[in-house]
């Protein structure tokens, strides 16, 4: 059979082939352009945006490494910048006035180290919460013998020197008003000038963030200090980005603020140097151990493990013991367990115990109970621990008009300052029982210190949790407490804790880390 070749078929086949080649060419071109666009986008996304950040430069708080200046603000901003995708360009100013003027004039985009309580700054937007929460202390020279260390109100009779900006001075005045104290404050431009004024008797006392190395003793501790980030009023987008980056930083580095506080606001390279009176006191008491009152089931601060006293408090006092034995051999501490905080306080009042291990009571409550506090061993933010909604359980949120918070009686005052009337507060003997109430949905939240909240999340893995850092004016300072007649023991504990002989932060981190069995690890 003869086969005829149809020219029309040839034309159609050629047209089809051409269209196929053209389609492949267009597809390859699109892919190339797409890849180039994706590469360009990825390159742009990986480049951090330069942001000008203003920081107050206090010589006591900043150290130089090579050609770079470091302090609390710059290191904290370095972590936050990771989540904000910023390249921070730091500009240093000597005081708050110059810092805020630079912000208003557009020379910087973010100002750190701003005291929100100073007054209403209509041209500013503040960060949702403070990025720095710490404490200060009122100190007097060692040679000052007129003052009774147990009399809290002696500060009203004194001319107290203070350095820093207007905001912090205003904040201290407001703190005094809350306790009905009429404080006579004298302002100085920096800590160095203030120390000279104390030496020359121009003032009776001074407020310092860090304890001076020698020649001073504390009479009041735990004065709160909070610093915020500030933005121009017309840049709410940058403020929102900063708040998001701060929340991400808190989630990824829950102990960052505590670490930086320990690094820059505790005494560095401070060798332990006891006074003659302090050494004589220890010599007279080295025949038997000092008894540290601890509370049963106070995780992670105290618990019994294989018959041994374990947790933050026993380990901390073991380090205190080692440091003091280098000065006075034979000094020792032992823990004695009590069923509640009130029982432990009563034991110290009656002399059954020498030291209230770690307490968050404020100075007025301590004075009312005849307890003399040490300087804070550790200052922590409050954290709110909530149970995330389990999958498939739509009835998780109770129909409560007012949510319920669980806390302990000891921390109730600090928690109430945050909760107010927004929450109902229920107290429990310890945070383990508060956690169980959260799991049974008897409460909506547990509010505690950051380390305890982290411990609860690490140790109990039978739920899904959300932990929020609370931007509260009431941070919790953990101090040691002694009876008023043994006030010198509180000073000894303060001196030792400030020395390089103790490292409370590493003890906290070790105790809140997960402790898992083999199956859980798998």
JSON list of N, CA and C in Angstrom, two decimals, residues 314-380:
[
{"chain": "A", "resi": 314, "resn": "UNK", "atom": "N", "xyz": [20.73, 24.69, 99.98]},
{"chain": "A", "resi": 314, "resn": "UNK", "atom": "CA", "xyz": [21.86, 23.95, 100.55]},
{"chain": "A", "resi": 314, "resn": "UNK", "atom": "C", "xyz": [23.16, 24.13, 99.78]},
{"chain": "A", "resi": 315, "resn": "UNK", "atom": "N", "xyz": [23.09, 24.12, 98.44]},
{"chain": "A", "resi": 315, "resn": "UNK", "atom": "CA", "xyz": [24.30, 24.29, 97.65]},
{"chain": "A", "resi": 315, "resn": "UNK", "atom": "C", "xyz": [24.89, 25.69, 97.82]},
{"chain": "A", "resi": 316, "resn": "UNK", "atom": "N", "xyz": [24.01, 26.69, 97.90]},
{"chain": "A", "resi": 316, "resn": "UNK", "atom": "CA", "xyz": [24.47, 28.06, 98.08]},
{"chain": "A", "resi": 316, "resn": "UNK", "atom": "C", "xyz": [25.21, 28.21, 99.41]},
{"chain": "A", "resi": 317, "resn": "UNK", "atom": "N", "xyz": [24.65, 27.67, 100.49]},
{"chain": "A", "resi": 317, "resn": "UNK", "atom": "CA", "xyz": [25.29, 27.82, 101.79]},
{"chain": "A", "resi": 317, "resn": "UNK", "atom": "C", "xyz": [26.55, 26.95, 101.91]},
{"chain": "A", "resi": 318, "resn": "UNK", "atom": "N", "xyz": [26.63, 25.89, 101.11]},
{"chain": "A", "resi": 318, "resn": "UNK", "atom": "CA", "xyz": [27.89, 25.13, 101.08]},
{"chain": "A", "resi": 318, "resn": "UNK", "atom": "C", "xyz": [29.00, 25.99, 100.47]},
{"chain": "A", "resi": 319, "resn": "UNK", "atom": "N", "xyz": [28.65, 26.78, 99.44]},
{"chain": "A", "resi": 319, "resn": "UNK", "atom": "CA", "xyz": [29.66, 27.68, 98.86]},
{"chain": "A", "resi": 319, "resn": "UNK", "atom": "C", "xyz": [30.00, 28.81, 99.82]},
{"chain": "A", "resi": 320, "resn": "UNK", "atom": "N", "xyz": [29.00, 29.34, 100.53]},
{"chain": "A", "resi": 320, "resn": "UNK", "atom": "CA", "xyz": [29.25, 30.36, 101.57]},
{"chain": "A", "resi": 320, "resn": "UNK", "atom": "C", "xyz": [30.21, 29.78, 102.62]},
{"chain": "A", "resi": 321, "resn": "UNK", "atom": "N", "xyz": [29.94, 28.54, 103.02]},
{"chain": "A", "resi": 321, "resn": "UNK", "atom": "CA", "xyz": [30.77, 27.89, 104.03]},
{"chain": "A", "resi": 321, "resn": "UNK", "atom": "C", "xyz": [32.22, 27.77, 103.57]},
{"chain": "A", "resi": 322, "resn": "UNK", "atom": "N", "xyz": [32.42, 27.35, 102.31]},
{"chain": "A", "resi": 322, "resn": "UNK", "atom": "CA", "xyz": [33.78, 27.20, 101.79]},
{"chain": "A", "resi": 322, "resn": "UNK", "atom": "C", "xyz": [34.51, 28.54, 101.75]},
{"chain": "A", "resi": 323, "resn": "UNK", "atom": "N", "xyz": [33.80, 29.59, 101.36]},
{"chain": "A", "resi": 323, "resn": "UNK", "atom": "CA", "xyz": [34.43, 30.92, 101.29]},
{"chain": "A", "resi": 323, "resn": "UNK", "atom": "C", "xyz": [34.81, 31.42, 102.68]},
{"chain": "A", "resi": 324, "resn": "UNK", "atom": "N", "xyz": [33.92, 31.22, 103.67]},
{"chain": "A", "resi": 324, "resn": "UNK", "atom": "CA", "xyz": [34.19, 31.71, 105.02]},
{"chain": "A", "resi": 324, "resn": "UNK", "atom": "C", "xyz": [35.28, 30.91, 105.72]},
{"chain": "A", "resi": 325, "resn": "UNK", "atom": "N", "xyz": [35.38, 29.62, 105.40]},
{"chain": "A", "resi": 325, "resn": "UNK", "atom": "CA", "xyz": [36.41, 28.81, 106.06]},
{"chain": "A", "resi": 325, "resn": "UNK", "atom": "C", "xyz": [37.81, 29.26, 105.70]},
{"chain": "A", "resi": 326, "resn": "UNK", "atom": "N", "xyz": [37.94, 29.96, 104.55]},
{"chain": "A", "resi": 326, "resn": "UNK", "atom": "CA", "xyz": [39.24, 30.52, 104.21]},
{"chain": "A", "resi": 326, "resn": "UNK", "atom": "C", "xyz": [39.62, 31.67, 105.12]},
{"chain": "A", "resi": 327, "resn": "UNK", "atom": "N", "xyz": [38.63, 32.30, 105.77]},
{"chain": "A", "resi": 327, "resn": "UNK", "atom": "CA", "xyz": [38.87, 33.40, 106.70]},
{"chain": "A", "resi": 327, "resn": "UNK", "atom": "C", "xyz": [38.87, 32.91, 108.16]},
{"chain": "A", "resi": 328, "resn": "UNK", "atom": "N", "xyz": [37.88, 32.06, 108.48]},
{"chain": "A", "resi": 328, "resn": "UNK", "atom": "CA", "xyz": [37.75, 31.56, 109.85]},
{"chain": "A", "resi": 328, "resn": "UNK", "atom": "C", "xyz": [37.50, 30.05, 109.77]},
{"chain": "A", "resi": 329, "resn": "UNK", "atom": "N", "xyz": [38.53, 29.19, 109.89]},
{"chain": "A", "resi": 329, "resn": "UNK", "atom": "CA", "xyz": [38.33, 27.75, 109.82]},
{"chain": "A", "resi": 329, "resn": "UNK", "atom": "C", "xyz": [37.34, 27.26, 110.88]},
{"chain": "A", "resi": 330, "resn": "UNK", "atom": "N", "xyz": [36.50, 26.30, 110.47]},
{"chain": "A", "resi": 330, "resn": "UNK", "atom": "CA", "xyz": [35.54, 25.73, 111.41]},
{"chain": "A", "resi": 330, "resn": "UNK", "atom": "C", "xyz": [34.13, 26.24, 111.24]},
{"chain": "A", "resi": 331, "resn": "UNK", "atom": "N", "xyz": [33.93, 27.27, 110.43]},
{"chain": "A", "resi": 331, "resn": "UNK", "atom": "CA", "xyz": [32.58, 27.79, 110.19]},
{"chain": "A", "resi": 331, "resn": "UNK", "atom": "C", "xyz": [31.81, 26.77, 109.35]},
{"chain": "A", "resi": 332, "resn": "UNK", "atom": "N", "xyz": [30.56, 26.49, 109.74]},
{"chain": "A", "resi": 332, "resn": "UNK", "atom": "CA", "xyz": [29.77, 25.52, 108.98]},
{"chain": "A", "resi": 332, "resn": "UNK", "atom": "C", "xyz": [28.28, 25.88, 109.07]},
{"chain": "A", "resi": 333, "resn": "UNK", "atom": "N", "xyz": [27.51, 25.31, 108.12]},
{"chain": "A", "resi": 333, "resn": "UNK", "atom": "CA", "xyz": [26.07, 25.54, 108.05]},
{"chain": "A", "resi": 333, "resn": "UNK", "atom": "C", "xyz": [25.38, 24.19, 107.89]},
{"chain": "A", "resi": 334, "resn": "UNK", "atom": "N", "xyz": [24.18, 24.07, 108.46]},
{"chain": "A", "resi": 334, "resn": "UNK", "atom": "CA", "xyz": [23.36, 22.89, 108.27]},
{"chain": "A", "resi": 334, "resn": "UNK", "atom": "C", "xyz": [21.91, 23.30, 108.11]},
{"chain": "A", "resi": 335, "resn": "UNK", "atom": "N", "xyz": [21.16, 22.56, 107.32]},
{"chain": "A", "resi": 335, "resn": "UNK", "atom": "CA", "xyz": [19.75, 22.91, 107.05]},
{"chain": "A", "resi": 335, "resn": "UNK", "atom": "C", "xyz": [18.83, 22.20, 108.03]},
{"chain": "A", "resi": 336, "resn": "UNK", "atom": "N", "xyz": [17.77, 22.91, 108.43]},
{"chain": "A", "resi": 336, "resn": "UNK", "atom": "CA", "xyz": [16.72, 22.32, 109.25]},
{"chain": "A", "resi": 336, "resn": "UNK", "atom": "C", "xyz": [15.38, 22.62, 108.59]},
{"chain": "A", "resi": 337, "resn": "UNK", "atom": "N", "xyz": [14.60, 21.58, 108.38]},
{"chain": "A", "resi": 337, "resn": "UNK", "atom": "CA", "xyz": [13.38, 21.69, 107.60]},
{"chain": "A", "resi": 337, "resn": "UNK", "atom": "C", "xyz": [12.19, 22.08, 108.47]},
{"chain": "A", "resi": 338, "resn": "UNK", "atom": "N", "xyz": [11.35, 22.97, 107.93]},
{"chain": "A", "resi": 338, "resn": "UNK", "atom": "CA", "xyz": [10.12, 23.41, 108.59]},
{"chain": "A", "resi": 338, "resn": "UNK", "atom": "C", "xyz": [8.95, 23.27, 107.63]},
{"chain": "A", "resi": 339, "resn": "UNK", "atom": "N", "xyz": [7.73, 23.10, 108.15]},
{"chain": "A", "resi": 339, "resn": "UNK", "atom": "CA", "xyz": [6.59, 22.83, 107.27]},
{"chain": "A", "resi": 339, "resn": "UNK", "atom": "C", "xyz": [6.10, 24.01, 106.45]},
{"chain": "A", "resi": 340, "resn": "UNK", "atom": "N", "xyz": [6.46, 25.24, 106.87]},
{"chain": "A", "resi": 340, "resn": "UNK", "atom": "CA", "xyz": [5.95, 26.42, 106.16]},
{"chain": "A", "resi": 340, "resn": "UNK", "atom": "C", "xyz": [6.90, 27.60, 106.37]},
{"chain": "A", "resi": 341, "resn": "UNK", "atom": "N", "xyz": [6.69, 28.66, 105.60]},
{"chain": "A", "resi": 341, "resn": "UNK", "atom": "CA", "xyz": [7.50, 29.86, 105.74]},
{"chain": "A", "resi": 341, "resn": "UNK", "atom": "C", "xyz": [7.30, 30.48, 107.12]},
{"chain": "A", "resi": 342, "resn": "UNK", "atom": "N", "xyz": [6.05, 30.55, 107.57]},
{"chain": "A", "resi": 342, "resn": "UNK", "atom": "CA", "xyz": [5.76, 31.15, 108.88]},
{"chain": "A", "resi": 342, "resn": "UNK", "atom": "C", "xyz": [6.45, 30.38, 110.00]},
{"chain": "A", "resi": 343, "resn": "UNK", "atom": "N", "xyz": [6.51, 29.05, 109.89]},
{"chain": "A", "resi": 343, "resn": "UNK", "atom": "CA", "xyz": [7.21, 28.25, 110.90]},
{"chain": "A", "resi": 343, "resn": "UNK", "atom": "C", "xyz": [8.71, 28.51, 110.87]},
{"chain": "A", "resi": 344, "resn": "UNK", "atom": "N", "xyz": [9.26, 28.69, 109.66]},
{"chain": "A", "resi": 344, "resn": "UNK", "atom": "CA", "xyz": [10.69, 28.98, 109.54]},
{"chain": "A", "resi": 344, "resn": "UNK", "atom": "C", "xyz": [11.02, 30.35, 110.12]},
{"chain": "A", "resi": 345, "resn": "UNK", "atom": "N", "xyz": [10.15, 31.34, 109.86]},
{"chain": "A", "resi": 345, "resn": "UNK", "atom": "CA", "xyz": [10.34, 32.68, 110.41]},
{"chain": "A", "resi": 345, "resn": "UNK", "atom": "C", "xyz": [10.29, 32.63, 111.94]},
{"chain": "A", "resi": 346, "resn": "UNK", "atom": "N", "xyz": [9.32, 31.91, 112.46]},
{"chain": "A", "resi": 346, "resn": "UNK", "atom": "CA", "xyz": [9.17, 31.80, 113.92]},
{"chain": "A", "resi": 346, "resn": "UNK", "atom": "C", "xyz": [10.41, 31.15, 114.54]},
{"chain": "A", "resi": 347, "resn": "UNK", "atom": "N", "xyz": [11.00, 30.18, 113.85]},
{"chain": "A", "resi": 347, "resn": "UNK", "atom": "CA", "xyz": [12.20, 29.51, 114.37]},
{"chain": "A", "resi": 347, "resn": "UNK", "atom": "C", "xyz": [13.37, 30.48, 114.47]},
{"chain": "A", "resi": 348, "resn": "UNK", "atom": "N", "xyz": [13.50, 31.36, 113.47]},
{"chain": "A", "resi": 348, "resn": "UNK", "atom": "CA", "xyz": [14.58, 32.36, 113.51]},
{"chain": "A", "resi": 348, "resn": "UNK", "atom": "C", "xyz": [14.30, 33.38, 114.61]},
{"chain": "A", "resi": 349, "resn": "UNK", "atom": "N", "xyz": [13.05, 33.79, 114.77]},
{"chain": "A", "resi": 349, "resn": "UNK", "atom": "CA", "xyz": [12.70, 34.75, 115.82]},
{"chain": "A", "resi": 349, "resn": "UNK", "atom": "C", "xyz": [13.02, 34.21, 117.21]},
{"chain": "A", "resi": 350, "resn": "UNK", "atom": "N", "xyz": [12.75, 32.91, 117.42]},
{"chain": "A", "resi": 350, "resn": "UNK", "atom": "CA", "xyz": [12.95, 32.29, 118.74]},
{"chain": "A", "resi": 350, "resn": "UNK", "atom": "C", "xyz": [14.37, 31.80, 118.96]},
{"chain": "A", "resi": 351, "resn": "UNK", "atom": "N", "xyz": [15.21, 31.85, 117.93]},
{"chain": "A", "resi": 351, "resn": "UNK", "atom": "CA", "xyz": [16.58, 31.41, 118.08]},
{"chain": "A", "resi": 351, "resn": "UNK", "atom": "C", "xyz": [16.79, 29.93, 117.83]},
{"chain": "A", "resi": 352, "resn": "UNK", "atom": "N", "xyz": [15.74, 29.21, 117.40]},
{"chain": "A", "resi": 352, "resn": "UNK", "atom": "CA", "xyz": [15.91, 27.79, 117.07]},
{"chain": "A", "resi": 352, "resn": "UNK", "atom": "C", "xyz": [16.76, 27.62, 115.81]},
{"chain": "A", "resi": 353, "resn": "UNK", "atom": "N", "xyz": [16.65, 28.59, 114.91]},
{"chain": "A", "resi": 353, "resn": "UNK", "atom": "CA", "xyz": [17.45, 28.61, 113.68]},
{"chain": "A", "resi": 353, "resn": "UNK", "atom": "C", "xyz": [18.14, 29.96, 113.60]},
{"chain": "A", "resi": 354, "resn": "UNK", "atom": "N", "xyz": [19.27, 29.99, 112.92]},
{"chain": "A", "resi": 354, "resn": "UNK", "atom": "CA", "xyz": [20.04, 31.22, 112.82]},
{"chain": "A", "resi": 354, "resn": "UNK", "atom": "C", "xyz": [19.70, 32.04, 111.59]},
{"chain": "A", "resi": 355, "resn": "UNK", "atom": "N", "xyz": [19.35, 31.36, 110.49]},
{"chain": "A", "resi": 355, "resn": "UNK", "atom": "CA", "xyz": [19.20, 32.05, 109.21]},
{"chain": "A", "resi": 355, "resn": "UNK", "atom": "C", "xyz": [17.94, 31.56, 108.51]},
{"chain": "A", "resi": 356, "resn": "UNK", "atom": "N", "xyz": [17.16, 32.49, 108.00]},
{"chain": "A", "resi": 356, "resn": "UNK", "atom": "CA", "xyz": [16.06, 32.17, 107.11]},
{"chain": "A", "resi": 356, "resn": "UNK", "atom": "C", "xyz": [16.66, 32.06, 105.71]},
{"chain": "A", "resi": 357, "resn": "UNK", "atom": "N", "xyz": [16.75, 30.84, 105.19]},
{"chain": "A", "resi": 357, "resn": "UNK", "atom": "CA", "xyz": [17.56, 30.53, 104.01]},
{"chain": "A", "resi": 357, "resn": "UNK", "atom": "C", "xyz": [17.49, 31.54, 102.89]},
{"chain": "A", "resi": 358, "resn": "UNK", "atom": "N", "xyz": [16.32, 31.66, 102.25]},
{"chain": "A", "resi": 358, "resn": "UNK", "atom": "CA", "xyz": [16.10, 32.68, 101.23]},
{"chain": "A", "resi": 358, "resn": "UNK", "atom": "C", "xyz": [14.66, 33.13, 101.33]},
{"chain": "A", "resi": 359, "resn": "UNK", "atom": "N", "xyz": [14.47, 34.42, 101.42]},
{"chain": "A", "resi": 359, "resn": "UNK", "atom": "CA", "xyz": [13.12, 34.96, 101.59]},
{"chain": "A", "resi": 359, "resn": "UNK", "atom": "C", "xyz": [12.91, 36.13, 100.65]},
{"chain": "A", "resi": 360, "resn": "UNK", "atom": "N", "xyz": [11.66, 36.33, 100.25]},
{"chain": "A", "resi": 360, "resn": "UNK", "atom": "CA", "xyz": [11.31, 37.45, 99.38]},
{"chain": "A", "resi": 360, "resn": "UNK", "atom": "C", "xyz": [10.54, 38.53, 100.12]},
{"chain": "A", "resi": 361, "resn": "UNK", "atom": "N", "xyz": [10.52, 38.48, 101.46]},
{"chain": "A", "resi": 361, "resn": "UNK", "atom": "CA", "xyz": [9.78, 39.50, 102.20]},
{"chain": "A", "resi": 361, "resn": "UNK", "atom": "C", "xyz": [10.43, 40.87, 102.02]},
{"chain": "A", "resi": 362, "resn": "UNK", "atom": "N", "xyz": [9.60, 41.92, 102.03]},
{"chain": "A", "resi": 362, "resn": "UNK", "atom": "CA", "xyz": [10.13, 43.27, 101.88]},
{"chain": "A", "resi": 362, "resn": "UNK", "atom": "C", "xyz": [10.62, 43.80, 103.22]},
{"chain": "A", "resi": 363, "resn": "UNK", "atom": "N", "xyz": [11.27, 44.96, 103.20]},
{"chain": "A", "resi": 363, "resn": "UNK", "atom": "CA", "xyz": [11.93, 45.45, 104.41]},
{"chain": "A", "resi": 363, "resn": "UNK", "atom": "C", "xyz": [10.93, 45.79, 105.52]},
{"chain": "A", "resi": 364, "resn": "UNK", "atom": "N", "xyz": [9.74, 46.28, 105.17]},
{"chain": "A", "resi": 364, "resn": "UNK", "atom": "CA", "xyz": [8.77, 46.62, 106.21]},
{"chain": "A", "resi": 364, "resn": "UNK", "atom": "C", "xyz": [8.21, 45.37, 106.87]},
{"chain": "A", "resi": 365, "resn": "UNK", "atom": "N", "xyz": [7.89, 44.37, 106.05]},
{"chain": "A", "resi": 365, "resn": "UNK", "atom": "CA", "xyz": [7.42, 43.10, 106.62]},
{"chain": "A", "resi": 365, "resn": "UNK", "atom": "C", "xyz": [8.50, 42.49, 107.49]},
{"chain": "A", "resi": 366, "resn": "UNK", "atom": "N", "xyz": [9.75, 42.54, 107.03]},
{"chain": "A", "resi": 366, "resn": "UNK", "atom": "CA", "xyz": [10.86, 42.00, 107.81]},
{"chain": "A", "resi": 366, "resn": "UNK", "atom": "C", "xyz": [11.01, 42.74, 109.13]},
{"chain": "A", "resi": 367, "resn": "UNK", "atom": "N", "xyz": [10.92, 44.09, 109.09]},
{"chain": "A", "resi": 367, "resn": "UNK", "atom": "CA", "xyz": [11.04, 44.88, 110.32]},
{"chain": "A", "resi": 367, "resn": "UNK", "atom": "C", "xyz": [9.92, 44.54, 111.30]},
{"chain": "A", "resi": 368, "resn": "UNK", "atom": "N", "xyz": [8.69, 44.32, 110.78]},
{"chain": "A", "resi": 368, "resn": "UNK", "atom": "CA", "xyz": [7.57, 43.97, 111.65]},
{"chain": "A", "resi": 368, "resn": "UNK", "atom": "C", "xyz": [7.78, 42.62, 112.32]},
{"chain": "A", "resi": 369, "resn": "UNK", "atom": "N", "xyz": [8.48, 41.71, 111.63]},
{"chain": "A", "resi": 369, "resn": "UNK", "atom": "CA", "xyz": [8.74, 40.38, 112.18]},
{"chain": "A", "resi": 369, "resn": "UNK", "atom": "C", "xyz": [10.09, 40.29, 112.90]},
{"chain": "A", "resi": 370, "resn": "UNK", "atom": "N", "xyz": [10.74, 41.46, 113.08]},
{"chain": "A", "resi": 370, "resn": "UNK", "atom": "CA", "xyz": [12.06, 41.50, 113.73]},
{"chain": "A", "resi": 370, "resn": "UNK", "atom": "C", "xyz": [13.09, 40.64, 112.99]},
{"chain": "A", "resi": 371, "resn": "UNK", "atom": "N", "xyz": [13.02, 40.71, 111.66]},
{"chain": "A", "resi": 371, "resn": "UNK", "atom": "CA", "xyz": [13.97, 40.00, 110.81]},
{"chain": "A", "resi": 371, "resn": "UNK", "atom": "C", "xyz": [14.84, 41.04, 110.11]},
{"chain": "A", "resi": 372, "resn": "UNK", "atom": "N", "xyz": [16.16, 40.82, 110.14]},
{"chain": "A", "resi": 372, "resn": "UNK", "atom": "CA", "xyz": [17.09, 41.70, 109.45]},
{"chain": "A", "resi": 372, "resn": "UNK", "atom": "C", "xyz": [17.55, 41.00, 108.17]},
{"chain": "A", "resi": 373, "resn": "UNK", "atom": "N", "xyz": [17.43, 41.68, 107.04]},
{"chain": "A", "resi": 373, "resn": "UNK", "atom": "CA", "xyz": [17.70, 41.07, 105.75]},
{"chain": "A", "resi": 373, "resn": "UNK", "atom": "C", "xyz": [19.13, 41.34, 105.28]},
{"chain": "A", "resi": 374, "resn": "UNK", "atom": "N", "xyz": [19.65, 40.38, 104.55]},
{"chain": "A", "resi": 374, "resn": "UNK", "atom": "CA", "xyz": [20.93, 40.59, 103.87]},
{"chain": "A", "resi": 374, "resn": "UNK", "atom": "C", "xyz": [20.69, 41.37, 102.59]},
{"chain": "A", "resi": 375, "resn": "UNK", "atom": "N", "xyz": [21.75, 41.67, 101.87]},
{"chain": "A", "resi": 375, "resn": "UNK", "atom": "CA", "xyz": [21.58, 42.19, 100.53]},
{"chain": "A", "resi": 375, "resn": "UNK", "atom": "C", "xyz": [20.99, 41.08, 99.67]},
{"chain": "A", "resi": 376, "resn": "UNK", "atom": "N", "xyz": [20.29, 41.38, 98.57]},
{"chain": "A", "resi": 376, "resn": "UNK", "atom": "CA", "xyz": [19.71, 40.31, 97.75]},
{"chain": "A", "resi": 376, "resn": "UNK", "atom": "C", "xyz": [20.78, 39.36, 97.20]},
{"chain": "A", "resi": 377, "resn": "UNK", "atom": "N", "xyz": [20.55, 38.08, 97.40]},
{"chain": "A", "resi": 377, "resn": "UNK", "atom": "CA", "xyz": [21.41, 37.08, 96.79]},
{"chain": "A", "resi": 377, "resn": "UNK", "atom": "C", "xyz": [21.10, 36.96, 95.30]},
{"chain": "A", "resi": 378, "resn": "UNK", "atom": "N", "xyz": [19.83, 37.21, 94.97]},
{"chain": "A", "resi": 378, "resn": "UNK", "atom": "CA", "xyz": [19.40, 37.08, 93.59]},
{"chain": "A", "resi": 378, "resn": "UNK", "atom": "C", "xyz": [18.12, 37.90, 93.41]},
{"chain": "A", "resi": 379, "resn": "UNK", "atom": "N", "xyz": [18.00, 38.57, 92.29]},
{"chain": "A", "resi": 379, "resn": "UNK", "atom": "CA", "xyz": [16.80, 39.33, 91.97]},
{"chain": "A", "resi": 379, "resn": "UNK", "atom": "C", "xyz": [16.20, 38.76, 90.70]},
{"chain": "A", "resi": 380, "resn": "UNK", "atom": "N", "xyz": [14.91, 38.42, 90.76]},
{"chain": "A", "resi": 380, "resn": "UNK", "atom": "CA", "xyz": [14.27, 37.76, 89.64]},
{"chain": "A", "resi": 380, "resn": "UNK", "atom": "C", "xyz": [12.99, 38.47, 89.21]}
]
